XYZ file of N, CA, C and O in Angstrom:
264
model
N -134.669 -102.946 72.400
C -134.895 -103.665 71.167
C -135.171 -105.138 71.458
O -134.928 -105.628 72.559
N -135.652 -105.855 70.462
C -136.019 -107.261 70.649
C -134.852 -108.172 70.981
O -135.010 -109.159 71.699
N -133.677 -107.836 70.475
C -132.504 -108.654 70.781
C -132.175 -108.578 72.272
O -131.872 -109.588 72.895
N -132.260 -107.384 72.834
C -131.996 -107.205 74.269
C -133.028 -107.935 75.122
O -132.692 -108.551 76.131
N -134.279 -107.866 74.703
C -135.344 -108.561 75.437
C -135.127 -110.068 75.381
O -135.273 -110.766 76.386
N -134.762 -110.574 74.231
C -134.483 -112.000 74.073
C -133.375 -112.426 75.037
O -133.496 -113.439 75.733
N -132.313 -111.646 75.086
C -131.199 -111.953 75.985
C -131.649 -111.943 77.442
O -131.300 -112.844 78.218
N -132.449 -110.955 77.836
C -132.931 -110.867 79.224
C -133.808 -112.065 79.577
O -133.708 -112.605 80.680
N -134.651 -112.487 78.653
C -135.515 -113.645 78.903
C -134.661 -114.894 79.114
O -134.898 -115.677 80.032
N -133.671 -115.089 78.273
C -132.813 -116.280 78.375
C -131.938 -116.274 79.629
O -131.548 -117.334 80.115
N -131.641 -115.117 80.167
C -130.816 -115.040 81.372
C -131.565 -115.462 82.631
O -130.946 -115.813 83.623
N -132.892 -115.438 82.596
C -133.694 -115.823 83.762
C -133.899 -117.336 83.772
O -134.333 -117.920 82.778
N -133.601 -117.945 84.877
C -133.730 -119.403 85.015
C -135.145 -119.884 84.680
O -135.320 -120.926 84.037
N -136.143 -119.136 85.108
C -137.536 -119.565 84.938
C -138.063 -119.444 83.514
O -139.123 -119.974 83.205
N -137.337 -118.749 82.653
C -137.843 -118.572 81.287
C -136.881 -119.075 80.215
O -137.037 -118.750 79.042
N -135.942 -119.885 80.588
C -134.955 -120.378 79.611
C -135.566 -121.258 78.525
O -135.035 -121.358 77.434
N -136.678 -121.905 78.821
C -137.316 -122.778 77.830
C -138.504 -122.112 77.142
O -139.161 -122.739 76.323
N -138.760 -120.848 77.459
C -139.867 -120.122 76.844
C -139.562 -119.886 75.361
O -138.496 -119.372 75.032
N -140.483 -120.259 74.472
C -140.250 -120.008 73.049
C -140.198 -118.500 72.766
O -141.004 -117.740 73.286
N -139.243 -118.090 71.963
C -139.107 -116.682 71.578
C -139.056 -116.603 70.065
O -138.188 -117.201 69.436
N -139.976 -115.844 69.510
C -140.004 -115.623 68.063
C -139.683 -114.150 67.816
O -140.429 -113.273 68.229
N -138.569 -113.890 67.158
C -138.179 -112.534 66.801
C -138.880 -112.172 65.495
O -138.741 -112.878 64.491
N -139.657 -111.087 65.511
C -140.333 -110.595 64.310
C -139.772 -109.203 64.044
O -139.942 -108.297 64.848
N -139.089 -109.049 62.921
C -138.396 -107.794 62.649
C -138.276 -107.516 61.161
O -138.390 -108.434 60.353
N -138.038 -106.273 60.853
C -137.783 -105.870 59.479
C -136.356 -106.164 59.057
O -136.015 -106.078 57.887
N -135.507 -106.494 60.024
C -134.126 -106.846 59.721
C -134.088 -108.297 59.250
O -134.501 -109.194 59.969
N -133.608 -108.509 58.040
C -133.567 -109.888 57.547
C -132.197 -110.261 56.998
O -132.053 -111.240 56.285
N -131.189 -109.457 57.371
C -129.842 -109.775 56.929
C -129.299 -110.945 57.746
O -129.776 -111.239 58.835
N -128.314 -111.618 57.216
C -127.763 -112.815 57.851
C -127.230 -112.529 59.262
O -127.397 -113.334 60.172
N -126.619 -111.375 59.449
C -126.075 -111.009 60.757
C -127.174 -110.904 61.820
O -127.011 -111.385 62.942
N -128.314 -110.310 61.468
C -129.421 -110.182 62.418
C -130.022 -111.535 62.763
O -130.358 -111.803 63.914
N -130.162 -112.383 61.757
C -130.704 -113.726 61.991
C -129.760 -114.507 62.906
O -130.198 -115.104 63.899
N -128.476 -114.479 62.605
C -127.491 -115.167 63.451
C -127.505 -114.626 64.872
O -127.457 -115.390 65.835
N -127.575 -113.310 65.003
C -127.606 -112.685 66.338
C -128.806 -113.158 67.138
O -128.692 -113.482 68.319
N -129.968 -113.206 66.496
C -131.184 -113.642 67.181
C -131.033 -115.066 67.719
O -131.347 -115.338 68.880
N -130.552 -115.966 66.896
C -130.393 -117.355 67.329
C -129.308 -117.504 68.390
O -129.460 -118.285 69.331
N -128.227 -116.742 68.279
C -127.173 -116.804 69.291
C -127.663 -116.305 70.649
O -127.192 -116.768 71.693
N -128.618 -115.375 70.633
C -129.175 -114.854 71.881
C -130.277 -115.750 72.440
O -130.782 -115.508 73.521
N -130.650 -116.792 71.690
C -131.602 -117.760 72.211
C -132.969 -117.769 71.568
O -133.887 -118.412 72.076
N -133.138 -117.060 70.465
C -134.436 -117.071 69.792
C -134.767 -118.476 69.300
O -133.890 -119.220 68.870
N -136.023 -118.825 69.385
C -136.501 -120.110 68.899
C -136.770 -120.039 67.402
O -136.577 -121.009 66.680
N -137.229 -118.856 66.958
C -137.552 -118.679 65.551
C -137.352 -117.221 65.173
O -137.280 -116.343 66.024
N -137.274 -116.968 63.883
C -137.045 -115.629 63.347
C -137.971 -115.449 62.164
O -137.962 -116.268 61.238
N -138.772 -114.395 62.182
C -139.681 -114.094 61.078
C -139.391 -112.678 60.607
O -139.442 -111.733 61.385
N -139.076 -112.541 59.328
C -138.823 -111.227 58.754
C -140.108 -110.573 58.296
O -141.058 -111.248 57.904
N -140.136 -109.250 58.373
C -141.277 -108.484 57.871
C -141.010 -108.118 56.430
O -139.855 -107.960 56.047
N -141.998 -107.949 55.603
C -143.410 -108.087 55.929
C -143.789 -109.550 56.113
O -143.236 -110.432 55.458
N -144.693 -109.780 57.010
C -145.108 -111.136 57.346
C -146.116 -111.642 56.323
O -147.048 -110.934 55.957
N -145.921 -112.858 55.884
C -146.896 -113.535 55.031
C -147.795 -114.312 55.980
O -147.513 -115.448 56.334
N -148.874 -113.666 56.425
C -149.681 -114.206 57.512
C -150.196 -115.611 57.276
O -150.208 -116.416 58.184
N -150.614 -115.946 56.086
C -151.147 -117.285 55.862
C -150.090 -118.349 56.116
O -150.377 -119.385 56.696
N -148.881 -118.113 55.700
C -147.812 -119.088 55.884
C -147.255 -119.012 57.298
O -147.173 -120.009 57.998
N -146.876 -117.825 57.733
C -146.220 -117.671 59.024
C -147.131 -117.985 60.195
O -146.713 -118.589 61.168
N -148.404 -117.597 60.136
C -149.278 -117.850 61.279
C -149.514 -119.346 61.468
O -149.588 -119.828 62.592
N -149.596 -120.095 60.389
C -149.762 -121.544 60.520
C -148.525 -122.167 61.147
O -148.607 -123.007 62.030
N -147.357 -121.720 60.711
C -146.106 -122.231 61.266
C -145.983 -121.862 62.741
O -145.656 -122.698 63.566
N -146.266 -120.613 63.059
C -146.146 -120.146 64.444
C -147.135 -120.876 65.347
O -146.795 -121.269 66.457
N -148.346 -121.064 64.901
C -149.328 -121.787 65.717
C -148.835 -123.192 66.006
O -148.950 -123.669 67.119
N -148.290 -123.836 65.016
C -147.806 -125.197 65.187
C -146.635 -125.238 66.164
O -146.567 -126.085 67.031
N -145.709 -124.287 66.025
C -144.514 -124.277 66.863
C -144.799 -123.869 68.306
O -144.239 -124.398 69.234
N -145.645 -122.874 68.488
C -145.835 -122.294 69.812
C -147.220 -122.501 70.399
O -147.499 -122.089 71.499
N -148.109 -123.115 69.619
C -149.457 -123.378 70.072
C -150.169 -122.090 70.499
O -150.771 -121.993 71.547
N -150.030 -121.057 69.654
C -150.700 -119.779 69.891
C -151.398 -119.353 68.602
O -151.113 -119.844 67.534
N -152.306 -118.411 68.741
C -153.005 -117.869 67.585
C -152.583 -116.421 67.423
O -152.635 -115.644 68.367
N -152.154 -116.033 66.221
C -151.807 -114.642 65.964
C -153.089 -113.851 65.796
O -153.988 -114.250 65.084
N -153.164 -112.745 66.463
C -154.341 -111.887 66.355
C -154.013 -110.669 65.548
O -152.969 -110.163 65.579
């Protein structure tokens, strides 16, 4: 799952500063807190509002959503 991947990325010295955006259908407070505690940079709940979220994500991570 994405939470486990986030934790594995943060455990590696070379990827501790890599931005991580969790995109999930889980939007309860516990899931959001868990994501940030594991090192997520951002959390986006599904369904995604592409016009709003893609602009924010591009600004934060300098990437384009395809």
